[in-house]
PDB file of C-alpha atoms in Angstrom:
ATOM      1  CA  MET E 480     -10.279 -24.852  15.817  1.00  0.00           C
ATOM      2  CA  SER E 481     -11.202 -21.047  16.785  1.00  0.00           C
ATOM      3  CA  GLN E 482     -14.515 -20.063  17.008  1.00  0.00           C
ATOM      4  CA  ILE E 483     -14.066 -17.625  14.030  1.00  0.00           C
ATOM      5  CA  GLU E 484     -16.777 -15.309  12.466  1.00  0.00           C
ATOM      6  CA  HIS E 485     -17.617 -16.203   9.583  1.00  0.00           C
ATOM      7  CA  ARG E 486     -19.357 -13.856   6.732  1.00  0.00           C
ATOM      8  CA  SER E 487     -20.274 -13.902   2.827  1.00  0.00           C
ATOM      9  CA  LEU E 488     -18.087 -12.855   0.370  1.00  0.00           C
ATOM     10  CA  GLY E 489     -20.181  -9.798  -1.500  1.00  0.00           C
ATOM     11  CA  ARG E 490     -23.020 -12.052  -3.954  1.00  0.00           C
ATOM     12  CA  THR E 491     -20.477 -14.734  -4.669  1.00  0.00           C
ATOM     13  CA  GLY E 492     -21.512 -17.673  -2.200  1.00  0.00           C
ATOM     14  CA  ILE E 493     -18.234 -18.261  -0.498  1.00  0.00           C
ATOM     15  CA  GLN E 494     -17.970 -17.692   3.826  1.00  0.00           C
ATOM     16  CA  VAL E 495     -14.560 -16.440   4.725  1.00  0.00           C
ATOM     17  CA  PRO E 496     -13.322 -15.753   8.414  1.00  0.00           C
ATOM     18  CA  THR E 497     -12.896 -12.181   9.258  1.00  0.00           C
ATOM     19  CA  LEU E 498      -9.315 -11.835   8.689  1.00  0.00           C
ATOM     20  CA  THR E 499      -7.541 -12.638   5.423  1.00  0.00           C
ATOM     21  CA  PHE E 500      -3.492 -13.932   5.110  1.00  0.00           C
ATOM     22  CA  GLY E 501      -2.037 -11.690   3.033  1.00  0.00           C
ATOM     23  CA  GLY E 502       0.090 -14.296   0.857  1.00  0.00           C
ATOM     24  CA  ASN E 503       3.354 -11.558   0.100  1.00  0.00           C
ATOM     25  CA  VAL E 504       4.946 -13.218   2.889  1.00  0.00           C
ATOM     26  CA  PHE E 505       5.139 -16.046   0.946  1.00  0.00           C
ATOM     27  CA  GLY E 506       8.985 -16.734  -0.695  1.00  0.00           C
ATOM     28  CA  TRP E 507      10.127 -12.781   0.487  1.00  0.00           C
ATOM     29  CA  THR E 508      10.413 -12.675   4.642  1.00  0.00           C
ATOM     30  CA  ILE E 509       9.216 -16.359   4.534  1.00  0.00           C
ATOM     31  CA  ASP E 510      11.377 -19.779   2.922  1.00  0.00           C
ATOM     32  CA  GLN E 511       9.355 -22.602   1.919  1.00  0.00           C
ATOM     33  CA  LYS E 512       9.419 -24.703   4.743  1.00  0.00           C
ATOM     34  CA  THR E 513       7.974 -21.890   6.935  1.00  0.00           C
ATOM     35  CA  SER E 514       5.327 -20.904   5.156  1.00  0.00           C
ATOM     36  CA  PHE E 515       3.922 -24.006   5.050  1.00  0.00           C
ATOM     37  CA  SER E 516       4.054 -24.607   8.736  1.00  0.00           C
ATOM     38  CA  LEU E 517       2.638 -21.569   8.456  1.00  0.00           C
ATOM     39  CA  LEU E 518      -0.481 -22.234   5.737  1.00  0.00           C
ATOM     40  CA  ASP E 519      -0.916 -25.800   8.087  1.00  0.00           C
ATOM     41  CA  ALA E 520      -1.214 -23.342  10.935  1.00  0.00           C
ATOM     42  CA  LEU E 521      -3.840 -21.308   9.302  1.00  0.00           C
ATOM     43  CA  VAL E 522      -5.738 -23.744   8.256  1.00  0.00           C
ATOM     44  CA  GLU E 523      -6.095 -25.653  12.258  1.00  0.00           C
ATOM     45  CA  LYS E 524      -7.072 -21.693  13.181  1.00  0.00           C
ATOM     46  CA  GLY E 525     -10.118 -21.485  10.989  1.00  0.00           C
ATOM     47  CA  LEU E 526      -8.378 -18.102   8.819  1.00  0.00           C
ATOM     48  CA  TYR E 527      -8.377 -20.308   5.335  1.00  0.00           C
ATOM     49  CA  PHE E 528      -8.953 -16.963   3.247  1.00  0.00           C
ATOM     50  CA  ILE E 529      -5.834 -16.610   1.234  1.00  0.00           C
ATOM     51  CA  ASP E 530      -4.801 -14.379  -0.739  1.00  0.00           C
ATOM     52  CA  THR E 531      -1.528 -13.244  -2.955  1.00  0.00           C
ATOM     53  CA  ALA E 532      -0.905 -12.147  -6.400  1.00  0.00           C
ATOM     54  CA  ASP E 533       1.353 -13.469  -9.621  1.00  0.00           C
ATOM     55  CA  VAL E 534       3.671 -10.207  -9.283  1.00  0.00           C
ATOM     56  CA  TYR E 535       4.280 -12.489  -5.268  1.00  0.00           C
ATOM     57  CA  SER E 536       7.586 -11.344  -4.953  1.00  0.00           C
ATOM     58  CA  ARG E 537       8.983  -9.531  -8.362  1.00  0.00           C
ATOM     59  CA  TRP E 538      10.465  -6.273  -5.788  1.00  0.00           C
ATOM     60  CA  ALA E 539      12.701  -8.944  -3.482  1.00  0.00           C
ATOM     61  CA  PRO E 540      16.591  -9.050  -4.690  1.00  0.00           C
ATOM     62  CA  GLY E 541      16.745 -12.326  -7.380  1.00  0.00           C
ATOM     63  CA  ASN E 542      12.434 -12.875  -7.752  1.00  0.00           C
ATOM     64  CA  GLN E 543      10.305 -12.153 -10.568  1.00  0.00           C
ATOM     65  CA  GLY E 544       7.343 -12.470  -9.441  1.00  0.00           C
ATOM     66  CA  GLY E 545       5.102 -16.018  -8.667  1.00  0.00           C
ATOM     67  CA  GLU E 546       7.183 -17.015  -5.988  1.00  0.00           C
ATOM     68  CA  SER E 547       4.316 -16.460  -3.483  1.00  0.00           C
ATOM     69  CA  GLU E 548       1.815 -18.394  -5.962  1.00  0.00           C
ATOM     70  CA  THR E 549       4.717 -21.336  -6.645  1.00  0.00           C
ATOM     71  CA  ILE E 550       4.595 -21.775  -2.280  1.00  0.00           C
ATOM     72  CA  ILE E 551       0.978 -22.253  -2.482  1.00  0.00           C
ATOM     73  CA  GLY E 552       1.008 -24.396  -4.761  1.00  0.00           C
ATOM     74  CA  ASN E 553       3.806 -26.989  -3.482  1.00  0.00           C
ATOM     75  CA  TRP E 554       2.022 -26.814   0.006  1.00  0.00           C
ATOM     76  CA  LEU E 555      -1.235 -27.873  -1.361  1.00  0.00           C
ATOM     77  CA  LYS E 556       0.164 -31.034  -4.202  1.00  0.00           C
ATOM     78  CA  GLN E 557       2.348 -32.111  -0.694  1.00  0.00           C
ATOM     79  CA  SER E 558      -0.654 -31.219   1.961  1.00  0.00           C
ATOM     80  CA  GLY E 559      -4.206 -31.768  -0.646  1.00  0.00           C
ATOM     81  CA  LYS E 560      -5.721 -29.156   1.672  1.00  0.00           C
ATOM     82  CA  ARG E 561      -7.261 -27.565  -1.218  1.00  0.00           C
ATOM     83  CA  ASP E 562     -11.198 -28.119   0.047  1.00  0.00           C
ATOM     84  CA  LYS E 563     -10.065 -26.458   3.865  1.00  0.00           C
ATOM     85  CA  ILE E 564      -8.872 -23.687   1.601  1.00  0.00           C
ATOM     86  CA  VAL E 565     -10.219 -20.035  -0.507  1.00  0.00           C
ATOM     87  CA  LEU E 566      -7.957 -19.334  -2.341  1.00  0.00           C
ATOM     88  CA  ALA E 567      -7.740 -15.035  -3.612  1.00  0.00           C
ATOM     89  CA  THR E 568      -5.126 -14.030  -6.176  1.00  0.00           C
ATOM     90  CA  LYS E 569      -4.359 -11.059  -8.654  1.00  0.00           C
ATOM     91  CA  VAL E 570      -3.517  -9.996 -12.404  1.00  0.00           C
ATOM     92  CA  GLY E 571      -2.240  -6.894 -13.297  1.00  0.00           C
ATOM     93  CA  MET E 572       0.608  -5.750 -12.230  1.00  0.00           C
ATOM     94  CA  ASP E 573       3.505  -5.214 -13.780  1.00  0.00           C
ATOM     95  CA  LEU E 574       5.888  -8.746 -14.042  1.00  0.00           C
ATOM     96  CA  GLY E 575       8.244  -7.270 -17.234  1.00  0.00           C
ATOM     97  CA  ASP E 576       8.665  -8.587 -20.735  1.00  0.00           C
ATOM     98  CA  GLY E 577       4.778  -6.714 -20.947  1.00  0.00           C
ATOM     99  CA  LYS E 578       3.313  -8.947 -18.815  1.00  0.00           C
ATOM    100  CA  THR E 579       0.880  -6.053 -17.618  1.00  0.00           C
ATOM    101  CA  GLY E 580      -2.333  -4.410 -17.299  1.00  0.00           C
ATOM    102  CA  LEU E 581      -5.738  -6.563 -17.924  1.00  0.00           C
ATOM    103  CA  ALA E 582      -5.812  -6.992 -22.191  1.00  0.00           C
ATOM    104  CA  PRO E 583      -7.606 -10.003 -22.656  1.00  0.00           C
ATOM    105  CA  ALA E 584      -4.137 -11.512 -24.337  1.00  0.00           C
ATOM    106  CA  ARG E 585      -2.507 -10.852 -20.688  1.00  0.00           C
ATOM    107  CA  ILE E 586      -5.376 -12.135 -19.060  1.00  0.00           C
ATOM    108  CA  ARG E 587      -5.079 -15.378 -20.575  1.00  0.00           C
ATOM    109  CA  GLN E 588      -2.098 -15.654 -20.351  1.00  0.00           C
ATOM    110  CA  ALA E 589      -1.691 -15.266 -16.307  1.00  0.00           C
ATOM    111  CA  ILE E 590      -4.709 -17.353 -15.239  1.00  0.00           C
ATOM    112  CA  GLU E 591      -3.543 -20.345 -17.248  1.00  0.00           C
ATOM    113  CA  ASP E 592       0.448 -19.258 -14.915  1.00  0.00           C
ATOM    114  CA  SER E 593      -0.901 -18.994 -12.069  1.00  0.00           C
ATOM    115  CA  LEU E 594      -3.099 -22.157 -11.470  1.00  0.00           C
ATOM    116  CA  ARG E 595      -0.345 -23.997 -12.901  1.00  0.00           C
ATOM    117  CA  ARG E 596       2.068 -22.775  -9.778  1.00  0.00           C
ATOM    118  CA  LEU E 597      -0.668 -22.988  -7.645  1.00  0.00           C
ATOM    119  CA  GLN E 598      -1.761 -26.641  -8.879  1.00  0.00           C
ATOM    120  CA  THR E 599      -4.886 -26.254  -8.901  1.00  0.00           C
ATOM    121  CA  ASP E 600      -7.927 -25.898 -11.689  1.00  0.00           C
ATOM    122  CA  THR E 601     -10.182 -22.923  -9.547  1.00  0.00           C
ATOM    123  CA  ILE E 602      -8.874 -20.136  -8.421  1.00  0.00           C
ATOM    124  CA  ASP E 603     -11.741 -18.897  -5.750  1.00  0.00           C
ATOM    125  CA  LEU E 604     -11.371 -15.003  -5.641  1.00  0.00           C
ATOM    126  CA  TYR E 605      -9.056 -14.269  -9.663  1.00  0.00           C
ATOM    127  CA  GLN E 606      -8.941  -9.519  -9.239  1.00  0.00           C
ATOM    128  CA  ALA E 607      -8.023  -7.131 -11.166  1.00  0.00           C
ATOM    129  CA  HIS E 608      -4.585  -5.403  -8.910  1.00  0.00           C
ATOM    130  CA  ARG E 609      -5.266  -2.238 -10.266  1.00  0.00           C
ATOM    131  CA  ASP E 610      -6.977  -0.362 -12.971  1.00  0.00           C
ATOM    132  CA  ASP E 611      -6.374  -0.086 -16.459  1.00  0.00           C
ATOM    133  CA  SER E 612      -7.283   2.926 -17.948  1.00  0.00           C
ATOM    134  CA  ASP E 613      -5.605   1.762 -21.238  1.00  0.00           C
ATOM    135  CA  THR E 614      -8.346  -1.835 -22.344  1.00  0.00           C
ATOM    136  CA  PRO E 615     -12.083  -1.043 -22.162  1.00  0.00           C
ATOM    137  CA  LEU E 616     -13.617  -2.401 -19.060  1.00  0.00           C
ATOM    138  CA  GLN E 617     -15.714  -4.125 -21.241  1.00  0.00           C
ATOM    139  CA  GLU E 618     -12.740  -6.821 -22.714  1.00  0.00           C
ATOM    140  CA  THR E 619     -11.134  -6.832 -19.908  1.00  0.00           C
ATOM    141  CA  LEU E 620     -14.792  -8.097 -17.937  1.00  0.00           C
ATOM    142  CA  ALA E 621     -16.036 -10.344 -21.056  1.00  0.00           C
ATOM    143  CA  THR E 622     -12.583 -12.138 -20.519  1.00  0.00           C
ATOM    144  CA  PHE E 623     -13.279 -12.227 -16.699  1.00  0.00           C
ATOM    145  CA  ASP E 624     -16.958 -13.433 -17.984  1.00  0.00           C
ATOM    146  CA  ALA E 625     -15.301 -15.843 -19.789  1.00  0.00           C
ATOM    147  CA  LEU E 626     -13.315 -17.821 -17.497  1.00  0.00           C
ATOM    148  CA  ILE E 627     -15.852 -18.357 -14.497  1.00  0.00           C
ATOM    149  CA  LYS E 628     -18.061 -19.877 -17.458  1.00  0.00           C
ATOM    150  CA  GLU E 629     -14.804 -22.805 -18.144  1.00  0.00           C
ATOM    151  CA  GLY E 630     -14.970 -23.286 -14.586  1.00  0.00           C
ATOM    152  CA  LYS E 631     -11.264 -21.694 -13.790  1.00  0.00           C
ATOM    153  CA  VAL E 632     -12.524 -18.575 -11.865  1.00  0.00           C
ATOM    154  CA  ARG E 633     -15.664 -18.823  -9.101  1.00  0.00           C
ATOM    155  CA  ALA E 634     -15.642 -15.292  -8.773  1.00  0.00           C
ATOM    156  CA  VAL E 635     -14.010 -11.873  -9.792  1.00  0.00           C
ATOM    157  CA  GLY E 636     -12.688  -8.508  -7.648  1.00  0.00           C
ATOM    158  CA  ALA E 637     -10.992  -5.062  -7.976  1.00  0.00           C
ATOM    159  CA  SER E 638      -8.052  -3.886  -6.179  1.00  0.00           C
ATOM    160  CA  ASN E 639      -6.468  -0.460  -6.413  1.00  0.00           C
ATOM    161  CA  TYR E 640      -9.759   1.336  -8.426  1.00  0.00           C
ATOM    162  CA  SER E 641     -11.306   4.444  -8.071  1.00  0.00           C
ATOM    163  CA  ALA E 642     -14.554   5.291  -6.513  1.00  0.00           C
ATOM    164  CA  GLU E 643     -15.374   5.925 -10.317  1.00  0.00           C
ATOM    165  CA  ARG E 644     -14.014   3.132 -12.165  1.00  0.00           C
ATOM    166  CA  LEU E 645     -15.524   0.539 -10.305  1.00  0.00           C
ATOM    167  CA  ALA E 646     -19.128   2.221 -10.082  1.00  0.00           C
ATOM    168  CA  GLU E 647     -18.339   2.901 -13.803  1.00  0.00           C
ATOM    169  CA  ALA E 648     -17.362  -0.776 -14.290  1.00  0.00           C
ATOM    170  CA  LEU E 649     -19.851  -2.258 -12.484  1.00  0.00           C
ATOM    171  CA  LYS E 650     -22.136  -1.267 -14.875  1.00  0.00           C
ATOM    172  CA  VAL E 651     -20.810  -1.833 -17.785  1.00  0.00           C
ATOM    173  CA  SER E 652     -21.217  -5.876 -16.646  1.00  0.00           C
ATOM    174  CA  GLU E 653     -24.679  -5.052 -15.940  1.00  0.00           C
ATOM    175  CA  ALA E 654     -24.942  -3.394 -18.606  1.00  0.00           C
ATOM    176  CA  GLN E 655     -23.621  -6.011 -21.223  1.00  0.00           C
ATOM    177  CA  GLY E 656     -24.517  -9.042 -19.004  1.00  0.00           C
ATOM    178  CA  LEU E 657     -21.197  -9.638 -18.132  1.00  0.00           C
ATOM    179  CA  ALA E 658     -19.488 -10.849 -14.548  1.00  0.00           C
ATOM    180  CA  ARG E 659     -19.219  -8.441 -12.249  1.00  0.00           C
ATOM    181  CA  TYR E 660     -16.470  -6.903 -10.127  1.00  0.00           C
ATOM    182  CA  GLU E 661     -18.097  -9.029  -6.329  1.00  0.00           C
ATOM    183  CA  THR E 662     -15.101  -7.886  -3.904  1.00  0.00           C
ATOM    184  CA  LEU E 663     -13.199  -4.733  -3.284  1.00  0.00           C
ATOM    185  CA  GLN E 664      -9.285  -4.936  -2.789  1.00  0.00           C
ATOM    186  CA  PRO E 665      -8.492  -0.679  -0.961  1.00  0.00           C
ATOM    187  CA  GLU E 666      -5.738   0.541   1.212  1.00  0.00           C
ATOM    188  CA  TYR E 667      -7.531   1.343   4.815  1.00  0.00           C
ATOM    189  CA  ASN E 668      -6.853   1.381   8.176  1.00  0.00           C
ATOM    190  CA  LEU E 669      -7.484   3.349  10.898  1.00  0.00           C
ATOM    191  CA  TYR E 670      -4.651   5.949   9.975  1.00  0.00           C
ATOM    192  CA  ASP E 671      -5.405   5.842   6.069  1.00  0.00           C
ATOM    193  CA  ARG E 672      -9.009   6.014   5.736  1.00  0.00           C
ATOM    194  CA  LYS E 673      -9.975   9.435   3.638  1.00  0.00           C
ATOM    195  CA  GLU E 674      -9.688   7.086   0.161  1.00  0.00           C
ATOM    196  CA  TYR E 675     -11.778   4.570   0.895  1.00  0.00           C
ATOM    197  CA  GLU E 676     -14.314   6.979   3.566  1.00  0.00           C
ATOM    198  CA  SER E 677     -14.879   8.789   0.657  1.00  0.00           C
ATOM    199  CA  GLY E 678     -16.157   7.309  -2.325  1.00  0.00           C
ATOM    200  CA  LEU E 679     -15.368   3.453  -2.295  1.00  0.00           C
ATOM    201  CA  GLU E 680     -17.079   2.816   0.366  1.00  0.00           C
ATOM    202  CA  LYS E 681     -20.398   4.086  -0.936  1.00  0.00           C
ATOM    203  CA  VAL E 682     -19.985   1.890  -4.123  1.00  0.00           C
ATOM    204  CA  ALA E 683     -19.679  -0.996  -2.414  1.00  0.00           C
ATOM    205  CA  SER E 684     -22.117  -1.274   0.467  1.00  0.00           C
ATOM    206  CA  GLU E 685     -24.811  -0.463  -2.432  1.00  0.00           C
ATOM    207  CA  ASN E 686     -23.548  -2.847  -4.446  1.00  0.00           C
ATOM    208  CA  GLY E 687     -23.243  -5.471  -2.342  1.00  0.00           C
ATOM    209  CA  LEU E 688     -19.640  -5.998  -2.332  1.00  0.00           C
ATOM    210  CA  GLY E 689     -17.386  -7.760  -0.003  1.00  0.00           C
ATOM    211  CA  VAL E 690     -14.624  -5.613   1.258  1.00  0.00           C
ATOM    212  CA  ILE E 691     -11.284  -7.298   1.365  1.00  0.00           C
ATOM    213  CA  ASN E 692      -8.645  -4.225   2.688  1.00  0.00           C
ATOM    214  CA  TYR E 693      -4.977  -3.778   2.798  1.00  0.00           C
ATOM    215  CA  TYR E 694      -2.034  -2.331   4.644  1.00  0.00           C
ATOM    216  CA  SER E 695      -4.487  -3.112   8.008  1.00  0.00           C
ATOM    217  CA  LEU E 696      -2.017  -2.113   9.737  1.00  0.00           C
ATOM    218  CA  ALA E 697      -0.146   0.661   8.100  1.00  0.00           C
ATOM    219  CA  SER E 698       2.705  -1.020   7.426  1.00  0.00           C
ATOM    220  CA  GLY E 699       3.405  -1.853  10.908  1.00  0.00           C
ATOM    221  CA  PHE E 700       2.611   1.122  12.652  1.00  0.00           C
ATOM    222  CA  LEU E 701      -0.621   0.557  14.058  1.00  0.00           C
ATOM    223  CA  SER E 702       0.948  -1.987  15.970  1.00  0.00           C
ATOM    224  CA  GLY E 703       2.413   0.845  18.172  1.00  0.00           C
ATOM    225  CA  LYS E 704       6.147  -0.081  16.721  1.00  0.00           C
ATOM    226  CA  TYR E 705       7.299   2.127  15.626  1.00  0.00           C
ATOM    227  CA  ARG E 706       7.057   5.615  18.318  1.00  0.00           C
ATOM    228  CA  ARG E 707      10.105   7.593  18.154  1.00  0.00           C
ATOM    229  CA  PRO E 708      11.701   8.433  14.988  1.00  0.00           C
ATOM    230  CA  GLU E 709      14.415   6.292  16.408  1.00  0.00           C
ATOM    231  CA  ASP E 710      12.168   3.491  16.370  1.00  0.00           C
ATOM    232  CA  ALA E 711      13.040   3.225  12.351  1.00  0.00           C
ATOM    233  CA  SER E 712      15.966   1.166  12.358  1.00  0.00           C
ATOM    234  CA  LYS E 713      13.692  -2.018  13.529  1.00  0.00           C
ATOM    235  CA  SER E 714      12.819  -2.374  10.207  1.00  0.00           C
ATOM    236  CA  PRO E 715      14.003  -1.950   6.378  1.00  0.00           C
ATOM    237  CA  ARG E 716      10.414   0.006   5.704  1.00  0.00           C
ATOM    238  CA  GLY E 717      11.040   2.213   9.227  1.00  0.00           C
ATOM    239  CA  ASP E 718      12.145   5.141   7.719  1.00  0.00           C
ATOM    240  CA  GLY E 719       8.945   5.028   5.378  1.00  0.00           C
ATOM    241  CA  VAL E 720       6.634   4.600   8.151  1.00  0.00           C
ATOM    242  CA  VAL E 721       7.701   7.190  10.682  1.00  0.00           C
ATOM    243  CA  GLN E 722       7.616   9.530   8.059  1.00  0.00           C
ATOM    244  CA  LYS E 723       4.658   8.574   6.987  1.00  0.00           C
ATOM    245  CA  TYR E 724       3.040   8.059  10.675  1.00  0.00           C
ATOM    246  CA  LEU E 725       4.749   9.543  12.844  1.00  0.00           C
ATOM    247  CA  ASN E 726       2.834  12.768  13.321  1.00  0.00           C
ATOM    248  CA  PRO E 727       0.835  14.725  16.135  1.00  0.00           C
ATOM    249  CA  ARG E 728      -2.505  12.040  14.724  1.00  0.00           C
ATOM    250  CA  GLY E 729      -0.302   9.194  14.079  1.00  0.00           C
ATOM    251  CA  LEU E 730       0.213   9.524  18.376  1.00  0.00           C
ATOM    252  CA  SER E 731      -3.460   9.961  19.173  1.00  0.00           C
ATOM    253  CA  ILE E 732      -4.385   7.169  16.742  1.00  0.00           C
ATOM    254  CA  LEU E 733      -0.984   5.600  19.443  1.00  0.00           C
ATOM    255  CA  LYS E 734      -3.393   6.727  22.056  1.00  0.00           C
ATOM    256  CA  ALA E 735      -6.751   6.032  22.106  1.00  0.00           C
ATOM    257  CA  LEU E 736      -4.947   2.078  20.765  1.00  0.00           C
ATOM    258  CA  ASP E 737      -3.093   2.046  24.382  1.00  0.00           C
ATOM    259  CA  ARG E 738      -6.340   2.403  26.079  1.00  0.00           C
ATOM    260  CA  VAL E 739      -8.604   0.627  24.007  1.00  0.00           C
ATOM    261  CA  ALA E 740      -6.089  -2.260  23.840  1.00  0.00           C
ATOM    262  CA  GLU E 741      -5.571  -2.026  27.785  1.00  0.00           C
ATOM    263  CA  SER E 742      -9.205  -2.439  29.152  1.00  0.00           C
ATOM    264  CA  ASN E 743      -9.185  -5.431  26.556  1.00  0.00           C
ATOM    265  CA  ASN E 744      -6.680  -7.402  27.843  1.00  0.00           C
ATOM    266  CA  ALA E 745      -5.517  -6.594  23.875  1.00  0.00           C
ATOM    267  CA  THR E 746      -3.027  -5.756  21.477  1.00  0.00           C
ATOM    268  CA  PRO E 747      -2.513  -2.546  20.194  1.00  0.00           C
ATOM    269  CA  THR E 748      -2.928  -4.359  16.768  1.00  0.00           C
ATOM    270  CA  GLN E 749      -5.373  -6.394  17.779  1.00  0.00           C
ATOM    271  CA  VAL E 750      -7.755  -3.714  18.280  1.00  0.00           C
ATOM    272  CA  ALA E 751      -6.785  -2.343  15.103  1.00  0.00           C
ATOM    273  CA  LEU E 752      -7.982  -4.758  12.814  1.00  0.00           C
ATOM    274  CA  ALA E 753     -11.041  -5.483  15.645  1.00  0.00           C
ATOM    275  CA  TRP E 754     -12.173  -1.449  14.950  1.00  0.00           C
ATOM    276  CA  GLN E 755     -12.063  -3.227  10.854  1.00  0.00           C
ATOM    277  CA  ILE E 756     -14.110  -5.807  11.590  1.00  0.00           C
ATOM    278  CA  ALA E 757     -16.700  -4.198  13.391  1.00  0.00           C
ATOM    279  CA  ARG E 758     -17.139  -1.715  10.339  1.00  0.00           C
ATOM    280  CA  PRO E 759     -20.287  -2.644   8.495  1.00  0.00           C
ATOM    281  CA  SER E 760     -18.841  -2.681   5.080  1.00  0.00           C
ATOM    282  CA  ILE E 761     -14.924  -4.907   5.874  1.00  0.00           C
ATOM    283  CA  THR E 762     -15.853  -8.059   5.659  1.00  0.00           C
ATOM    284  CA  ALA E 763     -12.093  -9.633   6.493  1.00  0.00           C
ATOM    285  CA  PRO E 764      -9.303  -6.952   6.407  1.00  0.00           C
ATOM    286  CA  ILE E 765      -5.847  -8.571   4.420  1.00  0.00           C
ATOM    287  CA  VAL E 766      -3.040  -9.071   7.032  1.00  0.00           C
ATOM    288  CA  SER E 767       0.140 -10.944   7.106  1.00  0.00           C
ATOM    289  CA  VAL E 768       2.418 -12.882   9.945  1.00  0.00           C
ATOM    290  CA  THR E 769       5.968 -14.371   9.540  1.00  0.00           C
ATOM    291  CA  SER E 770       5.655 -16.609  12.270  1.00  0.00           C
ATOM    292  CA  LEU E 771       3.244 -18.864  14.514  1.00  0.00           C
ATOM    293  CA  ALA E 772       3.394 -16.503  17.149  1.00  0.00           C
ATOM    294  CA  GLN E 773       2.246 -13.634  15.453  1.00  0.00           C
ATOM    295  CA  LEU E 774      -0.120 -16.014  14.024  1.00  0.00           C
ATOM    296  CA  ASP E 775      -1.799 -16.444  17.905  1.00  0.00           C
ATOM    297  CA  GLU E 776      -2.151 -12.653  18.077  1.00  0.00           C
ATOM    298  CA  LEU E 777      -4.203 -12.758  14.651  1.00  0.00           C
ATOM    299  CA  THR E 778      -6.314 -15.897  16.553  1.00  0.00           C
ATOM    300  CA  LYS E 779      -7.392 -13.626  19.160  1.00  0.00           C
ATOM    301  CA  ALA E 780      -7.310 -10.175  17.122  1.00  0.00           C
ATOM    302  CA  ALA E 781     -10.437 -11.981  15.113  1.00  0.00           C
ATOM    303  CA  ALA E 782     -12.335 -12.790  18.378  1.00  0.00           C
ATOM    304  CA  LEU E 783     -12.149  -9.794  19.507  1.00  0.00           C
ATOM    305  CA  LYS E 784     -14.999  -7.896  20.315  1.00  0.00           C
ATOM    306  CA  LEU E 785     -15.008  -4.164  21.125  1.00  0.00           C
ATOM    307  CA  SER E 786     -17.602  -2.109  22.933  1.00  0.00           C
ATOM    308  CA  ASP E 787     -19.682   0.671  21.023  1.00  0.00           C
ATOM    309  CA  ALA E 788     -17.104   3.075  23.144  1.00  0.00           C
ATOM    310  CA  ASP E 789     -14.333   1.751  22.246  1.00  0.00           C
ATOM    311  CA  LEU E 790     -15.195   1.878  18.774  1.00  0.00           C
ATOM    312  CA  ARG E 791     -15.829   5.098  18.946  1.00  0.00           C
ATOM    313  CA  ALA E 792     -13.124   6.670  21.038  1.00  0.00           C
ATOM    314  CA  LEU E 793     -10.723   4.605  18.090  1.00  0.00           C
ATOM    315  CA  SER E 794     -13.142   6.513  15.096  1.00  0.00           C
ATOM    316  CA  ASP E 795     -12.521   9.706  17.498  1.00  0.00           C
ATOM    317  CA  ALA E 796      -8.553   9.360  17.268  1.00  0.00           C
ATOM    318  CA  SER E 797      -8.106   9.382  14.062  1.00  0.00           C
ATOM    319  CA  ALA E 798     -11.073  11.069  12.244  1.00  0.00           C
ATOM    320  CA  GLY E 799      -9.635  13.933   9.996  1.00  0.00           C
ATOM    321  CA  GLN E 800      -7.535  14.023   6.819  1.00  0.00           C
ATOM    322  CA  ALA E 801      -5.765  10.606   4.962  1.00  0.00           C
TER     323      ALA E 801
END
C-alpha cells in the first residue's frame, strides 16, 4: 500500500486519504466487473474513501438511479471489505415518482433504499445532495440527527449549498442541539474558484468542516486533454468542456500546469490535484477514473508535494473571474 497522507474529515473522527474516489462511473462508464477491479485496487493503494449518490447514474440511457450503489454493495458482499473503506453517499436529487428533496419522509425512504443497495448497516457520511428550500432546515437536520442516533449514519454533510444557507444550517443545528453538517461538497478546481473562495471557504474553515470538492479536474479540462476546439470530439462531454474552458484564462492555466508538471516530472492532472490538496481548507478532492492505468496516476497525485513557488504560479495563472 502506498504511503498516502491521511487527514481528519472535519470533526467526524473519520480519517481519509487526500483523494476521494467518485463512484459516479460505476454502472455508467464502466460495468460491474471493471468496477470490482477498480474498487479492489483503490483499497490496495490506500484510496479507500468512496463517494457515491442514490441518483448515480440516472442520466444514463436505461438507468433509473441506484446503479452505482448497487455495484458497490455487490462488491462489498463479495469482497467482505466493508471495514476497509469509508463510504459516503447522498440524498436529495430527483429520482422520479416524487422521490426528491430533503423532507423527513423522503430521507427515511432514501436511507433504507441506499442501505439495501449498498448491503451495509451503516453509511459513514450521508450528504444532502443539494439544498431543499421547500423543507425547513430543522426538519431535515432532525431527521439526519435521528439516523445518527439509530446507527444508520456516522456523520452528515452538505453538497451544493450556498454559503448563506450552509451557515444558517449550522446555526440551526447549534440552536436546536441537532447533528450538524460536518462536511461540504462544493464545485472547486483551478478554473472554478470564485464561488467557493468568495464565501463557502470561510464558512467551512470557521466551522471546521471537511471539504471534498467535485469537478476537481474541471470535467477533464485540467488534464490537458482539450487544448484546441477540435479536441471537443475526444469525449461525449467535449463540446461543453471546450465551450466553457477553452479561452485565454483556461489556456493560461494549462500553460502553468504544463510548466509545473515538467519541473516535477508529473502530469497536469497530478499537478491540478496536488494544488487543491495543498489548499488549507480542502480535505480530499473527488476524482474518478475508469481504468487501473489511470488509477496509478491518481496515486502519484496524492503523493505529489508542490513547492510554494509552484503553488503561487498556479494560483496566479488561475486568478480572476470564474
